[in-house]
Amino acid sequence: MSRRVVRQSKFRHVFGQAAKADQAYEDIRVSKVTWDSAFCAVNPKFLAIIVEAGGGGAFIVLPLAKTGRVDKNYPLVTGHTGPVLDIDWCPHNDNVIASASDDTTVMVWQIPDYTPVRNITEPVITLEGHSKRVGILSWHPTARNVLLSAGGDNVIIIWNVGTGEVLLSLDDIHPDVIHSVCWNSNGSLLATTCKDKTLRIIDPRKSQVVAERARPHEGARPLRAVFTADGKLLSTGFSRMSERQLALWDPNNFEEPVALQEMDTSNGVLLPFYDPDSSIVYLCGKGDSSIRYFEITDEPPFVHYLNTFSSKEPQRGMGFMPKRGLDVSKCEIARFYKLHERKCEPIVMTVPRKSDLFQDDLYPDTPGPEPALEADEWLSGQDAEPVLISLKEGYVPPKHRELRVTKRNILDVRPPASPRRSQSASEAPLSQHTLETLLEEMKALRERVQAQEERITALENMLCELVDGTD
């Protein structure tokens, strides 16, 4: 009986390719802050990069199409009084980005579709609740306006950005600095790694640890962990001999890893970027000049090495494009934005195929920009899987959508309503506060219409005078 030596996989020949020089973003002074975050965030509309800035922290936001040399006076997003440590695009609104800083605050920004003339200095909302630097941000994958932040005060805060309120504060779970936080696919659980060398799975709404594993990697350097599509965990860390490792864990049995891969003896912390659609994890080390990638399957040895993309320059950080931002006509299954000292270079991962037709097997339906839940529904205990979209016709980002922040009336001391079925806007009872707001808006609108009518009358009079003059 012949034994099949080569494992069958459509991703076996995935290859990486750096974009041509004219497709890169040149002359960007990438931040030199020593912090293990990606320093870069990207979505189908914009590329955001944390940059060097005097007198506080800043990041630059460029439309994806604006490649080439970036003007040294290009407007920045500035507002933090300390260095920016992490940035994250909202998955449900491509014009909204959150930034976390050394100054203990989190700011949420609305980015216009047009290029601003001057620096953006006014955030939509500033979230204040941490007592030390904030270094980790992560938006909820399915609930609207829910943002998680983790700080040097060992506290995780989950915010409702739409009201500026703290939904949950997890302040007695981690005894030391938190290194990474990741939501699972429907946002019901969190995976965290901490300086105390423990990997935890947390139910945030119950504020309790569901499962934990002390020292999943023996080494002293920081750990990272991400959920896989089927609820397992991928962790990166170091062995006792300082070898870098990738491990796959089953949370129901945390005693032994399902699989363990050893790599090399470099110092850089491996940042895992996991793609649930293809079940491929990409490992990018800060200071490395390579991206390793592995396929995760249900059959032993579970973690299969695919290939390594290598280049000459080391990476300062890395951005990972959501699936809906990829070019499906070229069989592109992932795109990275690699930060150098003075530029950002796209790297495209492609499955070689001869056909020009849409490849259904490479592009299953993927999470789209519509949230599945409201913040209060999630808080009340509801869970929902992401709302999926097809990429068959390619994805076109929606037009500019405004983030509206409605701060609750702190004088209104009525107890919050018990969780109930969400109502449509027409069914929901109007509070006095909402009524006053609507009346003010109507009054302002009437004044604007009146001003426009007066302007039209004046223009008509001018036109009549001109016509009379020519006669």
PDB file of C-alpha atoms in Angstrom, residues 117-373:
ATOM      1  CA  VAL A 117      -5.454  70.682   5.908  1.00  0.00           C
ATOM      2  CA  ARG A 118      -3.964  70.731   9.403  1.00  0.00           C
ATOM      3  CA  ASN A 119      -3.286  68.310  12.255  1.00  0.00           C
ATOM      4  CA  ILE A 120      -6.305  66.540  13.753  1.00  0.00           C
ATOM      5  CA  THR A 121      -6.168  67.535  17.417  1.00  0.00           C
ATOM      6  CA  GLU A 122      -9.741  66.985  18.669  1.00  0.00           C
ATOM      7  CA  PRO A 123     -10.728  63.377  19.414  1.00  0.00           C
ATOM      8  CA  VAL A 124     -14.399  62.400  19.298  1.00  0.00           C
ATOM      9  CA  ILE A 125     -14.010  61.222  22.882  1.00  0.00           C
ATOM     10  CA  THR A 126     -11.241  60.816  25.480  1.00  0.00           C
ATOM     11  CA  LEU A 127     -11.533  57.799  27.779  1.00  0.00           C
ATOM     12  CA  GLU A 128      -9.938  58.302  31.191  1.00  0.00           C
ATOM     13  CA  GLY A 129      -9.836  55.496  33.720  1.00  0.00           C
ATOM     14  CA  HIS A 130      -6.335  54.040  33.802  1.00  0.00           C
ATOM     15  CA  SER A 131      -3.800  55.231  36.372  1.00  0.00           C
ATOM     16  CA  LYS A 132      -0.696  54.252  34.342  1.00  0.00           C
ATOM     17  CA  ARG A 133       0.273  54.043  30.677  1.00  0.00           C
ATOM     18  CA  VAL A 134      -2.169  52.300  28.325  1.00  0.00           C
ATOM     19  CA  GLY A 135      -0.398  49.928  25.940  1.00  0.00           C
ATOM     20  CA  ILE A 136      -3.046  47.580  24.518  1.00  0.00           C
ATOM     21  CA  LEU A 137      -6.249  48.265  22.556  1.00  0.00           C
ATOM     22  CA  SER A 138      -8.725  45.840  21.000  1.00  0.00           C
ATOM     23  CA  TRP A 139     -12.212  46.461  19.586  1.00  0.00           C
ATOM     24  CA  HIS A 140     -14.952  43.905  20.248  1.00  0.00           C
ATOM     25  CA  PRO A 141     -15.384  41.740  17.116  1.00  0.00           C
ATOM     26  CA  THR A 142     -19.216  41.757  17.023  1.00  0.00           C
ATOM     27  CA  ALA A 143     -20.645  44.458  19.359  1.00  0.00           C
ATOM     28  CA  ARG A 144     -20.912  48.090  18.261  1.00  0.00           C
ATOM     29  CA  ASN A 145     -18.694  50.700  19.975  1.00  0.00           C
ATOM     30  CA  VAL A 146     -17.193  48.274  22.541  1.00  0.00           C
ATOM     31  CA  LEU A 147     -13.458  48.885  23.079  1.00  0.00           C
ATOM     32  CA  LEU A 148     -11.026  47.134  25.409  1.00  0.00           C
ATOM     33  CA  SER A 149      -7.943  48.822  26.860  1.00  0.00           C
ATOM     34  CA  ALA A 150      -5.238  47.365  29.102  1.00  0.00           C
ATOM     35  CA  GLY A 151      -2.710  49.412  31.030  1.00  0.00           C
ATOM     36  CA  GLY A 152       0.438  49.318  33.109  1.00  0.00           C
ATOM     37  CA  ASP A 153      -1.859  49.437  36.153  1.00  0.00           C
ATOM     38  CA  ASN A 154      -2.647  45.701  35.443  1.00  0.00           C
ATOM     39  CA  VAL A 155      -6.291  46.643  34.752  1.00  0.00           C
ATOM     40  CA  ILE A 156      -8.453  45.791  31.723  1.00  0.00           C
ATOM     41  CA  ILE A 157     -11.262  48.295  31.055  1.00  0.00           C
ATOM     42  CA  ILE A 158     -14.057  47.629  28.554  1.00  0.00           C
ATOM     43  CA  TRP A 159     -15.683  50.869  27.347  1.00  0.00           C
ATOM     44  CA  ASN A 160     -18.840  51.842  25.521  1.00  0.00           C
ATOM     45  CA  VAL A 161     -17.348  54.403  23.131  1.00  0.00           C
ATOM     46  CA  GLY A 162     -20.846  55.585  22.123  1.00  0.00           C
ATOM     47  CA  THR A 163     -21.488  56.940  25.640  1.00  0.00           C
ATOM     48  CA  GLY A 164     -17.959  57.230  27.096  1.00  0.00           C
ATOM     49  CA  GLU A 165     -18.925  54.907  29.956  1.00  0.00           C
ATOM     50  CA  VAL A 166     -16.958  52.061  31.539  1.00  0.00           C
ATOM     51  CA  LEU A 167     -18.908  48.854  30.895  1.00  0.00           C
ATOM     52  CA  LEU A 168     -16.577  46.565  32.844  1.00  0.00           C
ATOM     53  CA  SER A 169     -13.346  46.917  34.804  1.00  0.00           C
ATOM     54  CA  LEU A 170     -11.250  43.794  35.431  1.00  0.00           C
ATOM     55  CA  ASP A 171      -8.869  45.027  38.111  1.00  0.00           C
ATOM     56  CA  ASP A 172      -8.113  42.063  40.365  1.00  0.00           C
ATOM     57  CA  ILE A 173      -7.251  39.312  37.872  1.00  0.00           C
ATOM     58  CA  HIS A 174      -3.694  40.182  36.808  1.00  0.00           C
ATOM     59  CA  PRO A 175      -0.985  40.611  39.473  1.00  0.00           C
ATOM     60  CA  ASP A 176       1.501  42.099  36.986  1.00  0.00           C
ATOM     61  CA  VAL A 177       1.807  43.916  33.643  1.00  0.00           C
ATOM     62  CA  ILE A 178      -0.450  42.535  30.883  1.00  0.00           C
ATOM     63  CA  HIS A 179       1.447  41.648  27.695  1.00  0.00           C
ATOM     64  CA  SER A 180      -1.393  40.789  25.307  1.00  0.00           C
ATOM     65  CA  VAL A 181      -5.188  40.548  25.141  1.00  0.00           C
ATOM     66  CA  CYS A 182      -7.271  38.842  22.436  1.00  0.00           C
ATOM     67  CA  TRP A 183     -11.044  38.349  21.957  1.00  0.00           C
ATOM     68  CA  ASN A 184     -12.428  35.059  20.678  1.00  0.00           C
ATOM     69  CA  SER A 185     -14.478  35.086  17.447  1.00  0.00           C
ATOM     70  CA  ASN A 186     -17.807  36.140  19.027  1.00  0.00           C
ATOM     71  CA  GLY A 187     -16.334  38.281  21.816  1.00  0.00           C
ATOM     72  CA  SER A 188     -17.568  36.132  24.718  1.00  0.00           C
ATOM     73  CA  LEU A 189     -14.080  35.320  26.087  1.00  0.00           C
ATOM     74  CA  LEU A 190     -10.662  36.957  26.398  1.00  0.00           C
ATOM     75  CA  ALA A 191      -7.219  35.346  26.280  1.00  0.00           C
ATOM     76  CA  THR A 192      -4.544  37.283  28.172  1.00  0.00           C
ATOM     77  CA  THR A 193      -0.839  36.855  28.828  1.00  0.00           C
ATOM     78  CA  CYS A 194       0.889  38.531  31.731  1.00  0.00           C
ATOM     79  CA  LYS A 195       4.346  39.168  33.162  1.00  0.00           C
ATOM     80  CA  ASP A 196       3.579  36.508  35.812  1.00  0.00           C
ATOM     81  CA  LYS A 197       4.043  33.921  32.964  1.00  0.00           C
ATOM     82  CA  THR A 198       0.398  32.803  33.066  1.00  0.00           C
ATOM     83  CA  LEU A 199      -1.937  32.358  30.104  1.00  0.00           C
ATOM     84  CA  ARG A 200      -5.551  33.024  31.155  1.00  0.00           C
ATOM     85  CA  ILE A 201      -8.954  32.643  29.527  1.00  0.00           C
ATOM     86  CA  ILE A 202     -11.367  35.146  31.071  1.00  0.00           C
ATOM     87  CA  ASP A 203     -15.136  35.571  30.906  1.00  0.00           C
ATOM     88  CA  PRO A 204     -15.199  39.406  31.099  1.00  0.00           C
ATOM     89  CA  ARG A 205     -18.907  39.729  31.946  1.00  0.00           C
ATOM     90  CA  LYS A 206     -18.510  37.421  34.959  1.00  0.00           C
ATOM     91  CA  SER A 207     -15.072  38.901  35.802  1.00  0.00           C
ATOM     92  CA  GLN A 208     -13.688  35.420  36.317  1.00  0.00           C
ATOM     93  CA  VAL A 209     -10.895  33.233  34.981  1.00  0.00           C
ATOM     94  CA  VAL A 210     -12.389  30.244  33.119  1.00  0.00           C
ATOM     95  CA  ALA A 211      -9.071  28.427  32.553  1.00  0.00           C
ATOM     96  CA  GLU A 212      -5.397  29.200  33.067  1.00  0.00           C
ATOM     97  CA  ARG A 213      -1.979  27.723  32.375  1.00  0.00           C
ATOM     98  CA  ALA A 214       1.090  28.762  34.337  1.00  0.00           C
ATOM     99  CA  ARG A 215       4.291  28.939  32.285  1.00  0.00           C
ATOM    100  CA  PRO A 216       3.021  27.762  28.889  1.00  0.00           C
ATOM    101  CA  HIS A 217       6.553  28.626  27.727  1.00  0.00           C
ATOM    102  CA  GLU A 218       9.451  28.227  30.153  1.00  0.00           C
ATOM    103  CA  GLY A 219      11.475  31.264  29.064  1.00  0.00           C
ATOM    104  CA  ALA A 220      11.573  34.675  30.734  1.00  0.00           C
ATOM    105  CA  ARG A 221      10.600  36.810  27.718  1.00  0.00           C
ATOM    106  CA  PRO A 222       6.991  38.039  27.092  1.00  0.00           C
ATOM    107  CA  LEU A 223       4.255  35.724  25.785  1.00  0.00           C
ATOM    108  CA  ARG A 224       1.576  36.388  23.188  1.00  0.00           C
ATOM    109  CA  ALA A 225      -1.666  34.461  22.591  1.00  0.00           C
ATOM    110  CA  VAL A 226      -4.531  34.467  20.059  1.00  0.00           C
ATOM    111  CA  PHE A 227      -7.725  32.419  19.719  1.00  0.00           C
ATOM    112  CA  THR A 228      -8.168  30.144  16.700  1.00  0.00           C
ATOM    113  CA  ALA A 229     -11.483  29.812  14.843  1.00  0.00           C
ATOM    114  CA  ASP A 230     -12.455  26.635  16.755  1.00  0.00           C
ATOM    115  CA  GLY A 231     -11.691  28.081  20.204  1.00  0.00           C
ATOM    116  CA  LYS A 232      -8.186  26.706  20.684  1.00  0.00           C
ATOM    117  CA  LEU A 233      -5.282  28.998  21.595  1.00  0.00           C
ATOM    118  CA  LEU A 234      -2.038  29.764  19.806  1.00  0.00           C
ATOM    119  CA  SER A 235       0.746  31.104  22.019  1.00  0.00           C
ATOM    120  CA  THR A 236       4.229  32.369  21.199  1.00  0.00           C
ATOM    121  CA  GLY A 237       7.038  32.529  23.730  1.00  0.00           C
ATOM    122  CA  PHE A 238      10.506  31.287  24.600  1.00  0.00           C
ATOM    123  CA  SER A 239      11.932  28.016  25.891  1.00  0.00           C
ATOM    124  CA  ARG A 240      14.292  27.831  28.852  1.00  0.00           C
ATOM    125  CA  MET A 241      17.159  27.852  26.332  1.00  0.00           C
ATOM    126  CA  SER A 242      15.749  31.088  24.792  1.00  0.00           C
ATOM    127  CA  GLU A 243      14.473  29.334  21.675  1.00  0.00           C
ATOM    128  CA  ARG A 244      11.356  30.916  20.201  1.00  0.00           C
ATOM    129  CA  GLN A 245       8.293  28.657  20.266  1.00  0.00           C
ATOM    130  CA  LEU A 246       4.781  28.407  18.863  1.00  0.00           C
ATOM    131  CA  ALA A 247       2.316  26.264  20.845  1.00  0.00           C
ATOM    132  CA  LEU A 248      -1.286  25.179  20.229  1.00  0.00           C
ATOM    133  CA  TRP A 249      -3.476  24.634  23.311  1.00  0.00           C
ATOM    134  CA  ASP A 250      -6.874  23.100  23.990  1.00  0.00           C
ATOM    135  CA  PRO A 251      -8.475  25.187  26.805  1.00  0.00           C
ATOM    136  CA  ASN A 252     -10.367  22.091  28.020  1.00  0.00           C
ATOM    137  CA  ASN A 253      -7.060  20.364  28.700  1.00  0.00           C
ATOM    138  CA  PHE A 254      -4.334  22.867  29.574  1.00  0.00           C
ATOM    139  CA  GLU A 255      -1.853  20.282  30.920  1.00  0.00           C
ATOM    140  CA  GLU A 256       0.048  19.631  27.678  1.00  0.00           C
ATOM    141  CA  PRO A 257       0.141  21.590  24.411  1.00  0.00           C
ATOM    142  CA  VAL A 258      -1.625  19.982  21.443  1.00  0.00           C
ATOM    143  CA  ALA A 259       1.445  20.895  19.372  1.00  0.00           C
ATOM    144  CA  LEU A 260       4.750  22.691  19.934  1.00  0.00           C
ATOM    145  CA  GLN A 261       7.075  24.130  17.285  1.00  0.00           C
ATOM    146  CA  GLU A 262      10.592  25.367  18.082  1.00  0.00           C
ATOM    147  CA  MET A 263      12.205  27.904  15.806  1.00  0.00           C
ATOM    148  CA  ASP A 264      15.360  29.931  16.456  1.00  0.00           C
ATOM    149  CA  THR A 265      17.180  31.781  19.232  1.00  0.00           C
ATOM    150  CA  SER A 266      16.390  35.386  18.351  1.00  0.00           C
ATOM    151  CA  ASN A 267      15.425  38.008  20.973  1.00  0.00           C
ATOM    152  CA  GLY A 268      12.411  39.568  19.248  1.00  0.00           C
ATOM    153  CA  VAL A 269       8.948  38.828  20.637  1.00  0.00           C
ATOM    154  CA  LEU A 270       6.893  36.992  17.985  1.00  0.00           C
ATOM    155  CA  LEU A 271       3.664  38.822  17.104  1.00  0.00           C
ATOM    156  CA  PRO A 272       1.082  36.246  15.899  1.00  0.00           C
ATOM    157  CA  PHE A 273      -1.374  37.332  13.175  1.00  0.00           C
ATOM    158  CA  TYR A 274      -4.071  34.687  12.748  1.00  0.00           C
ATOM    159  CA  ASP A 275      -6.397  34.413   9.753  1.00  0.00           C
ATOM    160  CA  PRO A 276      -9.518  32.393  10.736  1.00  0.00           C
ATOM    161  CA  ASP A 277     -10.672  31.989   7.110  1.00  0.00           C
ATOM    162  CA  SER A 278      -7.583  30.038   6.036  1.00  0.00           C
ATOM    163  CA  SER A 279      -6.478  28.929   9.531  1.00  0.00           C
ATOM    164  CA  ILE A 280      -2.971  30.237   8.874  1.00  0.00           C
ATOM    165  CA  VAL A 281      -0.936  31.975  11.559  1.00  0.00           C
ATOM    166  CA  TYR A 282       1.808  34.409  10.506  1.00  0.00           C
ATOM    167  CA  LEU A 283       4.622  35.098  12.975  1.00  0.00           C
ATOM    168  CA  CYS A 284       6.432  38.430  12.735  1.00  0.00           C
ATOM    169  CA  GLY A 285       9.222  39.188  15.187  1.00  0.00           C
ATOM    170  CA  LYS A 286      10.191  42.779  15.933  1.00  0.00           C
ATOM    171  CA  GLY A 287      13.726  43.228  14.634  1.00  0.00           C
ATOM    172  CA  ASP A 288      13.413  40.159  12.380  1.00  0.00           C
ATOM    173  CA  SER A 289      13.576  40.387   8.622  1.00  0.00           C
ATOM    174  CA  SER A 290      11.240  37.432   8.031  1.00  0.00           C
ATOM    175  CA  ILE A 291       7.606  36.316   8.352  1.00  0.00           C
ATOM    176  CA  ARG A 292       7.065  32.621   9.119  1.00  0.00           C
ATOM    177  CA  TYR A 293       3.687  31.075   8.488  1.00  0.00           C
ATOM    178  CA  PHE A 294       2.017  27.860   9.622  1.00  0.00           C
ATOM    179  CA  GLU A 295      -1.285  26.131   8.801  1.00  0.00           C
ATOM    180  CA  ILE A 296      -3.377  24.919  11.748  1.00  0.00           C
ATOM    181  CA  THR A 297      -5.424  21.754  11.038  1.00  0.00           C
ATOM    182  CA  ASP A 298      -7.380  19.062  12.901  1.00  0.00           C
ATOM    183  CA  GLU A 299      -4.947  16.291  11.972  1.00  0.00           C
ATOM    184  CA  PRO A 300      -1.563  15.576  13.619  1.00  0.00           C
ATOM    185  CA  PRO A 301       0.850  17.259  13.937  1.00  0.00           C
ATOM    186  CA  PHE A 302      -1.852  20.058  13.945  1.00  0.00           C
ATOM    187  CA  VAL A 303       0.679  22.857  13.276  1.00  0.00           C
ATOM    188  CA  HIS A 304       2.210  22.551   9.790  1.00  0.00           C
ATOM    189  CA  TYR A 305       5.105  24.787   8.730  1.00  0.00           C
ATOM    190  CA  LEU A 306       4.375  26.321   5.312  1.00  0.00           C
ATOM    191  CA  ASN A 307       7.165  28.742   4.448  1.00  0.00           C
ATOM    192  CA  THR A 308       9.161  31.832   5.399  1.00  0.00           C
ATOM    193  CA  PHE A 309       9.118  35.198   3.660  1.00  0.00           C
ATOM    194  CA  SER A 310      12.559  36.780   4.027  1.00  0.00           C
ATOM    195  CA  SER A 311      13.861  40.239   3.193  1.00  0.00           C
ATOM    196  CA  LYS A 312      17.021  42.194   3.981  1.00  0.00           C
ATOM    197  CA  GLU A 313      15.645  44.928   6.248  1.00  0.00           C
ATOM    198  CA  PRO A 314      14.477  44.251   9.826  1.00  0.00           C
ATOM    199  CA  GLN A 315      10.879  45.182  10.682  1.00  0.00           C
ATOM    200  CA  ARG A 316      10.011  47.874  13.261  1.00  0.00           C
ATOM    201  CA  GLY A 317       6.346  46.900  13.297  1.00  0.00           C
ATOM    202  CA  MET A 318       3.655  45.270  11.191  1.00  0.00           C
ATOM    203  CA  GLY A 319       0.100  45.979  10.046  1.00  0.00           C
ATOM    204  CA  PHE A 320      -2.295  43.192   8.990  1.00  0.00           C
ATOM    205  CA  MET A 321      -5.066  43.940   6.478  1.00  0.00           C
ATOM    206  CA  PRO A 322      -8.560  42.548   7.223  1.00  0.00           C
ATOM    207  CA  LYS A 323      -9.766  40.028   4.629  1.00  0.00           C
ATOM    208  CA  ARG A 324     -12.243  42.487   3.060  1.00  0.00           C
ATOM    209  CA  GLY A 325      -9.341  44.758   2.035  1.00  0.00           C
ATOM    210  CA  LEU A 326      -7.585  42.157  -0.150  1.00  0.00           C
ATOM    211  CA  ASP A 327      -7.530  41.823  -3.942  1.00  0.00           C
ATOM    212  CA  VAL A 328      -9.484  38.601  -4.572  1.00  0.00           C
ATOM    213  CA  SER A 329      -8.803  38.750  -8.331  1.00  0.00           C
ATOM    214  CA  LYS A 330      -5.105  38.045  -7.643  1.00  0.00           C
ATOM    215  CA  CYS A 331      -5.695  35.205  -5.116  1.00  0.00           C
ATOM    216  CA  GLU A 332      -4.261  37.418  -2.367  1.00  0.00           C
ATOM    217  CA  ILE A 333      -4.935  35.748   1.015  1.00  0.00           C
ATOM    218  CA  ALA A 334      -3.042  38.151   3.294  1.00  0.00           C
ATOM    219  CA  ARG A 335      -1.331  41.535   3.120  1.00  0.00           C
ATOM    220  CA  PHE A 336       1.141  42.965   5.612  1.00  0.00           C
ATOM    221  CA  TYR A 337       2.415  46.514   5.987  1.00  0.00           C
ATOM    222  CA  LYS A 338       6.014  46.262   7.152  1.00  0.00           C
ATOM    223  CA  LEU A 339       7.521  49.259   8.953  1.00  0.00           C
ATOM    224  CA  HIS A 340      11.145  50.179   8.291  1.00  0.00           C
ATOM    225  CA  GLU A 341      12.938  53.095   9.951  1.00  0.00           C
ATOM    226  CA  ARG A 342      11.718  55.607   7.332  1.00  0.00           C
ATOM    227  CA  LYS A 343       9.107  53.804   5.253  1.00  0.00           C
ATOM    228  CA  CYS A 344       6.229  51.327   5.144  1.00  0.00           C
ATOM    229  CA  GLU A 345       6.292  48.496   2.602  1.00  0.00           C
ATOM    230  CA  PRO A 346       3.294  46.295   1.659  1.00  0.00           C
ATOM    231  CA  ILE A 347       3.972  42.531   1.505  1.00  0.00           C
ATOM    232  CA  VAL A 348       1.421  40.416  -0.364  1.00  0.00           C
ATOM    233  CA  MET A 349       0.784  36.705   0.370  1.00  0.00           C
ATOM    234  CA  THR A 350      -0.622  34.882  -2.665  1.00  0.00           C
ATOM    235  CA  VAL A 351      -1.843  31.365  -3.525  1.00  0.00           C
ATOM    236  CA  PRO A 352      -0.614  30.604  -7.075  1.00  0.00           C
ATOM    237  CA  ARG A 353      -3.633  29.808  -9.301  1.00  0.00           C
ATOM    238  CA  LYS A 354      -3.959  29.890 -13.088  1.00  0.00           C
ATOM    239  CA  SER A 355      -7.681  30.679 -13.246  1.00  0.00           C
ATOM    240  CA  ASP A 356      -8.962  34.274 -13.201  1.00  0.00           C
ATOM    241  CA  LEU A 357     -12.317  33.186 -11.737  1.00  0.00           C
ATOM    242  CA  PHE A 358     -13.301  33.837  -8.104  1.00  0.00           C
ATOM    243  CA  GLN A 359     -11.802  31.093  -5.912  1.00  0.00           C
ATOM    244  CA  ASP A 360     -14.570  30.034  -3.502  1.00  0.00           C
ATOM    245  CA  ASP A 361     -12.294  27.718  -1.529  1.00  0.00           C
ATOM    246  CA  LEU A 362      -9.823  30.549  -0.752  1.00  0.00           C
ATOM    247  CA  TYR A 363     -12.477  33.102   0.201  1.00  0.00           C
ATOM    248  CA  PRO A 364     -15.250  31.795   2.445  1.00  0.00           C
ATOM    249  CA  ASP A 365     -17.691  34.446   3.704  1.00  0.00           C
ATOM    250  CA  THR A 366     -15.777  36.744   6.052  1.00  0.00           C
ATOM    251  CA  PRO A 367     -16.736  39.227   8.823  1.00  0.00           C
ATOM    252  CA  GLY A 368     -18.115  42.442   7.298  1.00  0.00           C
ATOM    253  CA  PRO A 369     -18.434  45.966   8.745  1.00  0.00           C
ATOM    254  CA  GLU A 370     -21.906  45.501  10.290  1.00  0.00           C
ATOM    255  CA  PRO A 371     -21.983  44.810  14.048  1.00  0.00           C
ATOM    256  CA  ALA A 372     -24.128  41.872  15.216  1.00  0.00           C
ATOM    257  CA  LEU A 373     -24.978  43.382  18.631  1.00  0.00           C
TER     258      LEU A 373
END
